[in-house]
XYZ file of C-alpha atoms in Angstrom:
778
model
C 215.980 100.074 71.239
C 215.041 96.531 72.114
C 213.350 94.249 69.638
C 210.348 92.450 71.137
C 210.884 89.212 69.238
C 214.320 88.734 70.742
C 212.865 88.698 74.215
C 211.649 85.126 73.665
C 215.244 84.310 74.700
C 214.782 84.701 78.406
C 218.502 84.880 79.042
C 218.702 88.347 77.542
C 218.573 91.212 79.999
C 217.922 94.907 79.657
C 221.443 96.118 80.321
C 222.016 99.436 78.639
C 218.302 100.039 78.126
C 217.771 103.763 78.652
C 215.080 103.426 81.350
C 217.187 101.252 83.626
C 217.697 102.636 87.102
C 219.102 101.479 90.382
C 216.984 98.745 92.011
C 213.830 99.850 93.761
C 214.327 103.554 93.151
C 211.892 105.750 91.192
C 213.255 107.906 88.423
C 212.099 110.619 86.054
C 211.452 109.857 82.377
C 211.157 111.811 79.193
C 207.892 113.555 78.407
C 205.200 111.708 76.510
C 203.042 113.242 73.826
C 201.577 116.532 74.950
C 203.825 116.790 78.004
C 206.432 119.014 76.421
C 204.369 122.001 77.540
C 205.498 123.353 80.900
C 202.995 123.187 83.792
C 200.886 126.221 84.387
C 202.202 128.467 87.084
C 200.511 128.595 90.429
C 197.814 131.193 90.757
C 198.716 134.072 92.989
C 195.267 134.498 94.487
C 194.407 133.027 97.861
C 191.075 132.597 99.598
C 190.522 132.398 103.300
C 187.199 130.642 102.784
C 185.823 128.160 100.265
C 182.625 126.250 99.734
C 184.522 123.161 98.534
C 188.231 122.418 98.758
C 189.436 119.624 96.476
C 192.736 118.033 97.453
C 194.535 116.646 94.410
C 195.190 117.956 90.898
C 194.871 114.771 88.877
C 192.182 114.306 86.247
C 189.533 113.271 88.823
C 190.037 116.244 91.109
C 190.247 118.730 88.235
C 187.118 117.219 86.668
C 185.211 117.757 89.906
C 186.405 121.349 90.132
C 185.245 121.928 86.555
C 181.796 120.415 87.062
C 181.149 122.184 90.371
C 182.173 125.542 88.979
C 180.256 125.073 85.735
C 177.123 124.181 87.730
C 177.379 127.501 89.526
C 179.116 126.771 92.808
C 181.090 129.741 93.995
C 184.371 129.427 95.873
C 185.640 126.136 94.491
C 189.309 125.695 95.318
C 191.641 122.903 94.196
C 194.917 122.365 96.023
C 197.692 120.329 94.349
C 200.911 119.495 96.162
C 203.179 119.735 93.095
C 201.681 120.258 89.636
C 198.575 119.240 87.755
C 198.681 115.640 86.425
C 201.493 114.628 88.770
C 200.879 111.167 90.193
C 199.053 108.406 88.297
C 197.396 110.678 85.737
C 200.376 111.501 83.579
C 201.467 107.909 82.908
C 197.829 106.460 82.432
C 186.406 84.393 74.803
C 186.730 82.827 70.613
C 184.756 86.040 70.305
C 185.172 89.776 70.319
C 183.272 92.925 71.015
C 183.843 95.995 68.863
C 182.907 99.343 70.289
C 182.965 101.979 67.526
C 183.229 104.708 70.149
C 186.421 103.322 71.645
C 189.562 105.358 71.561
C 192.203 106.950 73.717
C 193.051 110.343 75.032
C 196.168 112.118 76.171
C 195.948 112.418 79.985
C 197.865 115.659 80.191
C 195.782 117.415 77.547
C 192.561 116.165 79.122
C 193.514 117.429 82.547
C 194.663 120.801 81.251
C 191.456 121.258 79.265
C 189.406 120.540 82.379
C 191.582 122.919 84.367
C 191.032 125.684 81.815
C 187.292 125.072 81.977
C 187.318 125.126 85.763
C 189.111 128.484 85.784
C 186.735 129.860 83.167
C 183.806 129.209 85.510
C 185.546 130.704 88.536
C 187.356 127.846 90.266
C 190.716 128.591 91.823
C 193.506 126.042 91.214
C 196.510 126.548 93.459
C 199.824 124.677 93.127
C 202.233 123.842 94.466
C 200.144 123.866 97.631
C 200.537 120.654 99.652
C 197.976 120.215 102.412
C 199.830 119.881 105.701
C 196.947 119.720 108.167
C 193.183 119.151 108.251
C 191.082 120.010 111.280
C 187.326 119.553 111.659
C 185.583 122.330 113.567
C 182.564 121.880 115.801
C 180.262 123.451 113.219
C 181.283 120.865 110.590
C 183.570 123.153 108.604
C 187.256 122.420 107.999
C 190.476 124.285 108.563
C 192.811 123.386 105.700
C 196.460 124.275 106.204
C 199.041 124.714 103.426
C 202.383 126.552 103.287
C 200.410 129.473 101.840
C 198.199 129.731 104.917
C 194.866 128.503 106.254
C 191.599 128.144 104.395
C 188.152 127.499 105.884
C 186.063 125.035 103.853
C 182.464 123.918 104.159
C 183.531 120.534 102.765
C 186.694 118.868 101.593
C 187.112 116.271 98.860
C 190.059 113.892 98.968
C 191.033 113.289 95.342
C 194.707 112.881 96.090
C 195.433 109.722 94.091
C 198.247 107.689 95.624
C 198.598 110.346 98.331
C 194.980 109.678 99.441
C 196.107 107.480 102.346
C 198.295 110.264 103.674
C 195.431 112.754 103.479
C 193.119 110.293 105.243
C 195.611 109.764 108.043
C 195.523 113.480 108.816
C 192.000 112.989 110.151
C 192.458 109.505 111.613
C 191.179 107.450 108.684
C 192.982 104.458 107.183
C 191.747 104.341 103.605
C 192.171 100.802 102.225
C 194.441 101.638 99.298
C 197.543 99.893 97.981
C 200.043 101.276 95.440
C 200.620 98.745 92.665
C 203.294 98.858 89.980
C 201.780 98.772 86.496
C 203.919 98.415 83.378
C 203.135 99.103 79.751
C 205.246 99.015 76.625
C 205.397 101.456 73.702
C 206.856 100.432 70.361
C 208.427 102.436 67.601
C 206.742 102.847 64.220
C 205.394 99.565 62.819
C 204.971 99.703 59.004
C 201.767 97.635 59.054
C 200.266 100.017 61.601
C 201.402 103.104 59.736
C 199.793 101.799 56.531
C 196.361 101.547 58.128
C 193.672 103.931 56.900
C 192.042 104.233 60.294
C 192.991 103.752 63.914
C 192.991 100.273 65.393
C 190.287 99.492 67.944
C 191.399 98.923 71.521
C 192.109 95.241 72.106
C 191.735 93.473 75.434
C 192.789 89.819 75.572
C 191.344 88.039 78.587
C 193.446 84.890 78.217
C 196.687 86.755 77.691
C 195.682 89.312 80.318
C 196.719 92.409 78.410
C 195.293 95.445 76.621
C 196.648 96.866 73.367
C 195.981 99.978 71.361
C 197.555 102.099 68.685
C 200.036 104.738 69.790
C 200.820 107.050 66.859
C 202.258 104.669 64.217
C 203.195 102.042 66.771
C 201.462 100.045 69.472
C 201.076 100.359 73.214
C 200.215 97.343 75.327
C 200.123 96.613 79.037
C 199.656 93.401 80.993
C 198.125 92.541 84.327
C 200.232 89.948 86.081
C 198.952 87.252 88.432
C 199.054 87.915 92.144
C 202.178 85.778 92.403
C 204.148 88.029 90.022
C 202.701 91.502 90.316
C 204.474 93.958 92.567
C 203.112 96.091 95.357
C 205.134 99.119 96.361
C 205.653 97.801 99.889
C 207.765 100.715 101.065
C 204.881 103.075 100.411
C 202.523 100.829 102.358
C 204.854 100.836 105.331
C 206.186 104.394 105.241
C 203.926 106.377 102.939
C 204.620 107.992 99.586
C 208.012 109.724 99.419
C 207.406 113.447 100.000
C 208.941 114.553 96.703
C 207.394 111.896 94.487
C 205.530 113.297 91.494
C 206.217 112.462 87.858
C 208.693 109.707 88.651
C 208.591 106.054 87.640
C 209.893 102.760 88.951
C 212.500 100.485 87.458
C 211.057 98.528 84.539
C 211.029 94.732 84.734
C 210.300 93.122 81.389
C 211.087 89.629 82.691
C 208.177 89.894 85.110
C 205.670 90.434 82.309
C 207.293 88.290 79.625
C 204.571 85.645 79.445
C 202.069 88.383 78.659
C 204.387 89.914 76.072
C 204.608 86.509 74.360
C 200.822 86.186 74.443
C 200.563 89.614 72.826
C 203.010 88.611 70.091
C 200.956 85.477 69.391
C 197.792 87.530 69.174
C 199.344 90.402 67.187
C 202.257 88.931 65.165
C 203.642 92.301 63.989
C 204.869 92.806 67.547
C 207.534 90.154 66.940
C 209.435 92.589 64.727
C 208.641 95.723 66.707
C 211.192 97.766 68.612
C 210.545 98.966 72.145
C 211.090 102.667 72.626
C 209.685 102.956 76.128
C 208.707 100.805 79.099
C 206.669 102.693 81.666
C 206.365 101.343 85.199
C 204.310 103.648 87.373
C 202.161 103.519 90.491
C 198.428 102.886 90.381
C 196.368 102.925 93.550
C 194.076 99.965 94.092
C 191.268 99.351 96.544
C 190.637 95.773 97.712
C 187.979 95.127 95.043
C 189.684 97.269 92.351
C 186.791 99.747 92.308
C 187.227 103.374 93.398
C 185.693 104.964 96.468
C 183.408 107.855 95.625
C 181.133 109.875 97.895
C 180.755 111.150 101.456
C 182.524 109.211 104.195
C 180.732 107.895 107.256
C 181.948 109.063 110.622
C 183.469 112.365 109.476
C 181.291 115.341 108.651
C 181.612 117.005 105.248
C 184.478 114.776 104.141
C 184.146 113.340 100.640
C 186.438 111.053 98.694
C 187.168 110.316 95.050
C 190.049 107.882 95.451
C 191.299 104.429 94.516
C 191.055 104.909 90.756
C 192.901 102.263 88.799
C 191.546 103.953 85.655
C 191.149 107.601 86.557
C 191.326 108.870 82.975
C 188.346 106.703 82.019
C 186.332 107.614 85.089
C 187.222 111.272 85.558
C 184.503 112.908 83.458
C 181.645 110.809 84.803
C 182.828 110.879 88.412
C 183.300 114.640 88.368
C 179.739 115.166 87.151
C 178.364 112.482 89.502
C 179.954 113.990 92.607
C 179.101 117.529 91.546
C 175.410 116.639 91.218
C 175.444 114.843 94.570
C 177.111 117.721 96.380
C 174.824 120.335 94.852
C 171.515 118.464 95.097
C 171.915 116.451 98.289
C 171.571 112.998 96.726
C 173.375 110.947 94.111
C 171.997 111.356 90.581
C 171.928 107.562 90.185
C 172.915 104.511 92.175
C 176.585 103.604 92.422
C 176.508 101.655 95.672
C 179.426 99.529 94.443
C 181.631 102.624 94.682
C 180.468 103.641 98.155
C 183.543 104.325 100.294
C 181.519 103.058 103.243
C 181.585 99.481 101.908
C 184.768 99.144 103.922
C 185.138 99.368 107.676
C 187.552 98.794 110.532
C 187.876 95.142 109.486
C 189.705 96.279 106.362
C 193.266 95.919 107.581
C 196.401 96.719 105.587
C 197.129 92.996 105.294
C 193.656 92.370 103.904
C 193.897 95.286 101.511
C 197.240 94.145 100.135
C 196.070 90.542 99.671
C 192.921 91.687 97.863
C 194.738 94.239 95.723
C 197.144 91.514 94.555
C 194.215 89.266 93.717
C 192.174 91.977 92.035
C 195.064 93.210 89.890
C 195.492 89.768 88.376
C 191.735 89.532 87.887
C 191.608 92.589 85.616
C 191.282 90.421 82.534
C 189.386 87.351 83.637
C 185.817 86.269 82.982
C 183.551 87.125 85.899
C 180.920 84.592 86.895
C 177.587 84.879 88.698
C 177.900 84.305 92.416
C 181.647 84.731 92.099
C 183.798 84.413 95.187
C 187.344 85.690 95.617
C 189.269 84.162 98.472
C 192.360 86.268 99.142
C 192.551 87.898 102.571
C 189.790 85.757 104.034
C 188.614 85.315 106.657
C 188.909 88.734 108.244
C 188.617 89.401 111.948
C 184.891 89.904 111.343
C 183.685 86.321 111.645
C 180.528 85.322 113.443
C 180.512 83.120 116.497
C 179.502 80.239 114.227
C 182.324 80.413 111.720
C 184.423 77.613 113.211
C 181.316 75.469 113.699
C 180.104 75.823 110.100
C 183.193 76.373 107.926
C 183.753 72.681 107.187
C 180.110 72.075 106.302
C 179.368 74.787 103.782
C 180.501 77.075 100.999
C 181.030 80.456 102.579
C 180.295 83.782 100.931
C 181.894 87.114 101.718
C 179.618 89.878 102.962
C 181.143 93.141 104.179
C 183.995 91.350 105.910
C 181.826 88.541 107.256
C 181.844 84.882 106.229
C 178.259 83.672 105.726
C 177.094 80.241 104.510
C 175.828 80.280 100.928
C 174.998 76.559 100.782
C 175.704 73.383 102.724
C 177.024 70.071 101.384
C 176.442 66.544 102.615
C 178.804 63.539 102.521
C 179.226 62.390 98.924
C 178.368 65.783 97.426
C 180.897 67.909 95.573
C 181.982 70.642 98.015
C 184.202 72.501 95.551
C 183.870 76.027 94.279
C 182.583 75.543 90.717
C 181.634 78.939 89.271
C 179.513 78.759 86.120
C 177.001 80.691 84.062
C 174.783 77.610 84.326
C 173.471 75.529 87.204
C 176.378 73.947 88.983
C 177.219 71.786 91.999
C 175.225 73.883 94.464
C 171.908 73.443 92.591
C 170.666 70.215 94.223
C 171.937 70.984 97.745
C 170.145 74.334 97.650
C 166.967 72.528 96.574
C 167.274 70.307 99.649
C 167.700 73.342 101.879
C 164.624 74.918 100.294
C 162.577 71.809 101.121
C 164.056 71.800 104.625
C 162.578 75.224 105.347
C 159.261 74.627 103.571
C 158.605 71.227 105.179
C 160.534 71.103 108.449
C 162.777 73.669 110.102
C 166.060 75.320 109.181
C 168.634 77.532 110.859
C 170.659 80.280 109.143
C 173.450 82.569 110.340
C 172.354 86.163 109.757
C 175.071 87.841 111.812
C 176.278 90.077 108.915
C 173.162 92.245 109.198
C 173.964 95.884 109.962
C 172.479 96.777 113.366
C 171.999 100.174 115.004
C 170.632 101.227 118.369
C 168.901 104.610 118.399
C 167.481 106.248 121.500
C 166.893 109.669 123.005
C 164.180 112.242 123.381
C 164.158 113.054 119.660
C 164.451 109.476 118.367
C 160.799 109.202 117.313
C 160.884 112.605 115.622
C 164.053 111.684 113.749
C 162.818 108.288 112.546
C 159.422 109.703 111.580
C 161.278 112.177 109.359
C 163.679 109.571 107.967
C 161.195 106.814 107.153
C 158.225 106.730 104.767
C 156.429 104.187 106.987
C 154.842 104.909 110.347
C 156.798 104.310 113.526
C 155.864 100.894 114.991
C 154.334 100.676 118.428
C 156.466 99.560 121.347
C 157.091 95.820 121.065
C 156.539 95.697 117.314
C 158.591 95.770 114.118
C 157.951 96.998 110.600
C 159.771 97.325 107.323
C 160.598 100.923 106.526
C 162.330 102.799 103.740
C 164.451 105.906 103.755
C 163.892 107.958 100.625
C 165.965 110.640 98.952
C 164.582 114.163 98.461
C 163.635 113.144 94.887
C 161.627 110.212 96.194
C 164.037 107.389 95.398
C 164.755 104.455 97.692
C 167.939 105.179 99.601
C 167.630 102.238 102.010
C 165.366 99.539 103.459
C 165.529 98.613 107.135
C 163.495 96.803 109.755
C 162.590 99.094 112.629
C 161.886 97.512 116.025
C 160.504 99.689 118.827
C 162.026 97.896 121.811
C 161.074 100.298 124.615
C 159.634 103.831 124.572
C 161.947 105.889 122.377
C 164.526 103.113 121.897
C 164.862 101.343 118.557
C 166.792 98.531 116.913
C 167.353 99.218 113.223
C 168.548 96.392 110.978
C 169.821 96.623 107.412
C 171.656 94.414 104.947
C 175.342 93.695 105.442
C 176.468 95.725 102.440
C 174.423 98.749 103.535
C 175.701 99.089 107.096
C 177.772 102.274 106.916
C 175.908 103.527 103.831
C 172.720 103.731 105.908
C 174.402 104.811 109.135
C 176.005 107.818 107.415
C 172.602 109.023 106.140
C 170.976 108.616 109.567
C 173.808 110.412 111.366
C 173.838 113.257 108.867
C 170.095 113.885 109.161
C 170.291 113.736 112.955
C 172.940 116.469 112.936
C 171.119 118.628 110.390
C 167.904 118.338 112.400
C 169.589 119.154 115.701
C 168.173 115.940 117.185
C 168.924 114.889 120.738
C 169.596 111.219 119.998
C 172.231 108.607 120.636
C 173.109 106.519 117.585
C 175.260 103.450 118.123
C 176.494 100.938 115.597
C 176.181 97.542 117.296
C 176.773 95.407 114.193
C 179.859 93.697 115.576
C 178.428 93.235 119.056
C 175.385 91.188 118.056
C 175.107 87.813 116.391
C 171.857 86.846 114.646
C 170.358 83.409 114.136
C 167.345 82.878 111.914
C 165.066 79.890 112.467
C 162.307 79.223 109.947
C 159.887 76.532 108.869
C 156.638 74.941 110.078
C 158.368 73.366 113.106
C 160.324 76.427 114.178
C 157.880 77.364 116.944
C 157.878 73.802 118.277
C 161.672 73.734 118.463
C 162.060 77.139 120.104
C 159.285 76.488 122.605
C 161.371 73.650 124.061
C 164.033 76.179 125.016
C 162.018 79.007 126.581
C 159.333 79.457 129.216
C 157.794 82.349 127.253
C 154.642 81.570 125.298
C 155.404 81.550 121.555
C 151.877 80.765 120.408
C 150.427 82.757 117.538
C 148.041 84.726 119.750
C 150.744 85.714 122.225
C 153.781 86.204 119.982
C 152.306 87.753 116.867
C 153.872 88.279 113.447
C 156.131 91.362 113.462
C 156.250 91.427 117.239
C 159.541 91.783 119.124
C 160.265 90.578 122.664
C 163.212 89.933 124.955
C 163.473 86.201 125.690
C 165.774 83.693 127.257
C 166.450 80.777 124.921
C 168.281 77.982 126.717
C 169.009 80.634 129.352
C 170.714 82.852 126.748
C 169.292 86.392 126.515
C 167.983 87.210 123.045
C 165.868 89.834 121.361
C 163.421 87.793 119.317
C 161.604 89.251 116.319
C 158.918 87.172 114.647
C 159.986 87.772 111.096
C 161.731 85.780 108.399
C 163.006 86.728 104.949
C 161.943 83.231 103.865
C 158.286 84.181 104.292
C 157.767 81.105 106.462
C 157.028 80.878 110.181
C 160.184 82.026 111.860
C 162.122 84.252 114.209
C 165.310 86.250 114.128
C 167.226 85.939 117.396
C 169.586 88.811 118.233
C 172.147 87.977 120.911
C 175.660 88.643 122.103
C 178.130 87.542 119.438
C 179.999 85.384 121.953
C 176.776 83.428 122.667
C 176.235 82.381 119.034
C 177.791 78.919 119.232
C 175.976 77.986 122.458
C 172.652 79.261 121.137
C 173.115 77.409 117.841
C 174.005 74.149 119.613
C 170.970 74.427 121.889
C 168.607 74.979 118.956
C 170.116 72.203 116.843
C 169.952 69.751 119.738
C 166.365 70.711 120.547
C 165.298 70.210 116.922
C 166.607 66.700 116.314
C 163.148 65.137 116.538
C 161.848 67.680 114.010
C 164.713 66.980 111.560
C 166.315 70.390 111.948
C 169.168 71.343 109.595
C 171.098 74.284 108.213
C 170.296 76.443 105.198
C 172.208 79.228 103.483
C 171.622 82.443 101.613
C 171.095 80.791 98.187
C 168.052 78.901 99.504
C 166.850 82.038 101.286
C 167.043 83.941 98.011
C 164.876 81.343 96.251
C 162.382 81.459 99.125
C 162.162 85.255 99.208
C 161.669 85.487 95.417
C 158.754 83.048 95.562
C 157.214 85.267 98.243
C 157.903 88.352 96.058
C 160.035 90.002 98.729
C 162.034 92.861 97.263
C 165.742 93.261 97.993
C 167.471 96.605 98.377
C 170.242 96.921 95.833
C 168.309 94.808 93.327
C 164.623 95.669 93.120
C 165.085 99.048 94.732
C 167.862 101.572 95.062
C 168.618 105.198 94.276
C 167.535 104.588 90.656
C 164.003 103.552 91.631
C 161.055 105.007 93.493
C 158.968 102.923 95.906
C 155.796 103.138 93.810
C 157.283 101.526 90.706
C 159.027 99.001 92.971
C 155.676 97.885 94.413
C 156.323 99.166 97.914
C 153.104 101.165 98.316
C 152.071 99.282 101.469
C 155.215 100.528 103.222
C 154.819 104.178 102.192
C 152.354 106.250 104.226
C 151.787 109.449 102.274
C 148.993 110.396 104.694
C 151.092 110.286 107.844
C 151.514 113.718 109.478
C 155.293 113.859 109.306
C 156.740 115.506 106.218
C 159.270 112.727 105.716
C 162.161 113.041 103.286
C 160.904 112.477 99.735
C 157.211 112.829 100.597
C 156.498 115.794 98.364
C 158.481 114.343 95.468
C 156.611 111.063 95.822
C 153.271 112.862 95.666
C 154.350 114.443 92.394
C 155.526 111.091 91.022
C 152.180 109.552 91.909
C 150.257 112.411 90.306
C 152.237 112.185 87.060
C 151.846 108.420 86.850
C 154.442 105.701 86.472
C 156.295 104.804 83.300
C 157.478 101.383 84.453
C 156.656 98.778 87.074
C 158.377 95.903 88.794
C 156.820 92.575 87.795
C 157.377 88.939 88.639
C 158.210 86.629 85.734
C 158.391 82.884 85.259
C 160.732 81.592 82.569
C 160.953 78.327 80.684
C 164.733 77.818 80.558
C 167.033 74.808 80.298
C 169.973 74.798 82.738
C 170.411 78.520 83.270
C 168.654 80.911 85.634
C 168.457 84.707 85.688
C 170.667 86.517 88.162
C 169.750 90.156 87.477
C 170.565 92.794 84.855
C 169.488 90.597 81.937
C 167.669 92.267 79.044
C 163.887 92.027 78.643
C 162.800 91.836 74.987
C 159.407 92.566 73.448
C 158.561 92.891 69.781
C 162.229 92.764 68.835
C 163.297 95.557 71.191
C 164.880 95.739 74.632
C 162.214 97.184 76.935
C 163.528 96.528 80.431
C 165.788 94.456 82.640
C 165.674 91.826 85.320
C 166.757 92.842 88.807
C 167.276 89.447 90.448
C 166.365 85.846 89.787
C 166.584 82.252 90.896
C 165.230 78.792 90.247
C 161.847 78.128 91.839
C 161.953 74.718 93.410
C 158.180 75.020 93.894
C 157.182 75.145 90.209
C 160.524 73.944 88.787
C 160.969 76.979 86.579
C 163.119 80.059 86.676
C 161.746 83.065 88.506
C 162.755 86.696 88.208
C 161.859 90.243 89.113
C 162.022 92.721 86.232
C 161.223 96.321 85.376
C 159.034 96.708 82.276
C 156.936 99.550 80.813
C 153.576 99.934 82.535
C 151.754 98.773 79.394
C 153.619 95.449 79.606
C 153.088 94.897 83.323
C 149.704 93.139 83.302
C 149.418 89.543 84.490
C 149.684 87.177 81.534
C 151.844 89.521 79.451
C 154.438 87.574 77.473
C 157.986 88.853 77.021
C 161.427 87.343 76.535
C 164.480 87.279 78.782
C 167.953 87.103 77.269
C 170.238 84.602 78.988
C 173.659 83.707 77.571
C 172.760 85.109 74.165
C 169.438 83.268 73.879
C 165.954 84.680 74.397
C 163.716 82.576 76.615
C 159.919 83.018 76.776
C 158.658 84.560 80.002
C 155.277 85.554 81.379
C 154.174 88.098 83.975
C 152.530 86.295 86.890
C 150.364 87.347 89.791
C 152.653 87.780 92.752
C 153.500 86.236 95.041
C 154.045 82.824 93.553
C 153.823 81.403 97.085
C 151.845 83.085 99.845
C 153.697 83.880 103.050
C 152.990 81.813 106.149
C 151.164 84.654 107.981
C 148.906 85.139 104.944
C 148.241 81.408 104.619
C 147.375 81.216 108.329
C 145.020 84.173 108.077
C 143.244 82.702 105.039
C 142.952 79.374 106.792
C 141.284 81.036 109.768
C 138.867 82.947 107.558
C 138.070 80.042 105.262
C 140.146 81.290 102.328
C 142.110 79.018 100.061
C 145.847 78.627 100.162
C 147.538 79.650 96.933
C 150.150 76.901 97.007
């Protein structure tokens, strides 16, 4: 045994410690609690066909098998290469938060209980049965090969833990996963712990970057090292997981985590006298942002993943039920867009993944801030044609691999990254950018938009079925929503009908492959003769907005841009400074403006031409922070905030975009009719808040009469009325204009009031009112 307190003497090594092994080599260790039971023997049955084949017998895969079988799916088969729980499963501020429901569970026992339940409901668990080949057939089914033979599956689910990359490579996918070494320490009996009448709560120390909990009569604690000290299993990255690796561990390295051990001893002094009985150093698979990847994968039919779990034991039960419901009912039971495997793309290289995994591992126990940026691995290859032009002038944000300006600084202003829960160094510059757009003209790089070209003889039929809005006429654009069968908002896109039967669809950067997968899947299911092409990386996008935007653009084109000729929501091909563009008269700022779609390599030349042409009008840049403030004042909803798979379009205030009377029986139409007939229980409202130096960001609690009754979805400071502004969901009875509620920000409740939206009328509405003699709201 090794006494923890003695390790303050850094000169001491671990020679003779029983877990020592030769450098860099994994080794087996003694069983932990519950692992003295031998693994269950492989089942002798074999099926030639299965509805769902799950690859991987860790807690996540077994949980999915259990939930699918319990829900009634027949022919659920789980294939495990060695034995159940092999892999990661078996070894898994002056203030505090106590959760009375906290505790811990034995991974082995959990997995075996789920396995027993899965078998009870008819699932077949076969091991050892390593998958050696995966082949997709033309009808969308899979041929799964193992040493036992072939099995035909209607879908496969990759739940293979740190073997997930190897499984992905079988079908040509490079899943962005990195194996990380994680160490934790178990002590012998500690008298003070043994004398306790009840179990200690789980402790997580953000400053010391460690977690600690009771383990029998001793303690177990594990640190998360900084990216400079933590260790990636590089050999696995380069050559894959060793074929025979299962319940092995890596060489322990107490020196590497000593600063965290000392922090733990300072926080929990009894550790100074405790003896170490075990140091576990095992592999955990990390994705670039530390979150798992869960759901169907774009680009490959009937291929699902449940991979990248740094905390599979915690997530297994919920993820198994979540995926089971999605598979059985055709849509996710609730929104978990942050876990979408399609948030990554071809830009996610191994080098990027490793850099981000190192960063994310060390960030396990840090305080997260609003508008937080993490800089490792940036920039990727996915930079717009304006990156080099703008990088020294602005604070860049990361959006699906792209670098996009958040805000711009001027000489004398603080350009640093100053994250805070309160207004910080970007507050005044963003206010200037806001005024720039409202009073003059501004330019913004919108290249990260997801962009798809859809054409073919069935394109109109497909889009009419996909979208709740009508199909725009040729030469026009509208905002359309794809709904789930239960009538929830799966996505929001702009649809531009460029020529008969040919469309440009545009979505947010984070929704690119999320939306594309849905479109492709419905096209296949409907047998549609269409060509769907992702042109996100081919096209750059510049937005120009403000009262002088028409004047500036008109200098650069011979086409008439007047209001009567180039109407709001119209789309036309133009040449701007002799550069071909597709121009759409639309702007997320709500001001007069255009979005200019062009070849990515033309971005810099187009930007220079526009900036030079606008000197007399005082043209300047603006970023996404100012755009967010502008869109909130105009009451523009954002997908992922005001609407997602947890909301329906009626409660989100999207009635004008949903055409229940259109002939096409679009996805979600019947469900939406039922929702409308039953009536709504909540509504999205616009609030103004009287705060001090803090603004809502989203997900803050709404209080009324001493109770939490709703939540904000997004927020910002309104430079128009110099108050905070937020969207929020509240019960219908609290949604009337003038209703007073409270919004909790940083532990304090601020008074808020429901206002008539929008706070500021859009430019097209102001122009129309001006023509008809109406009064401008602002």
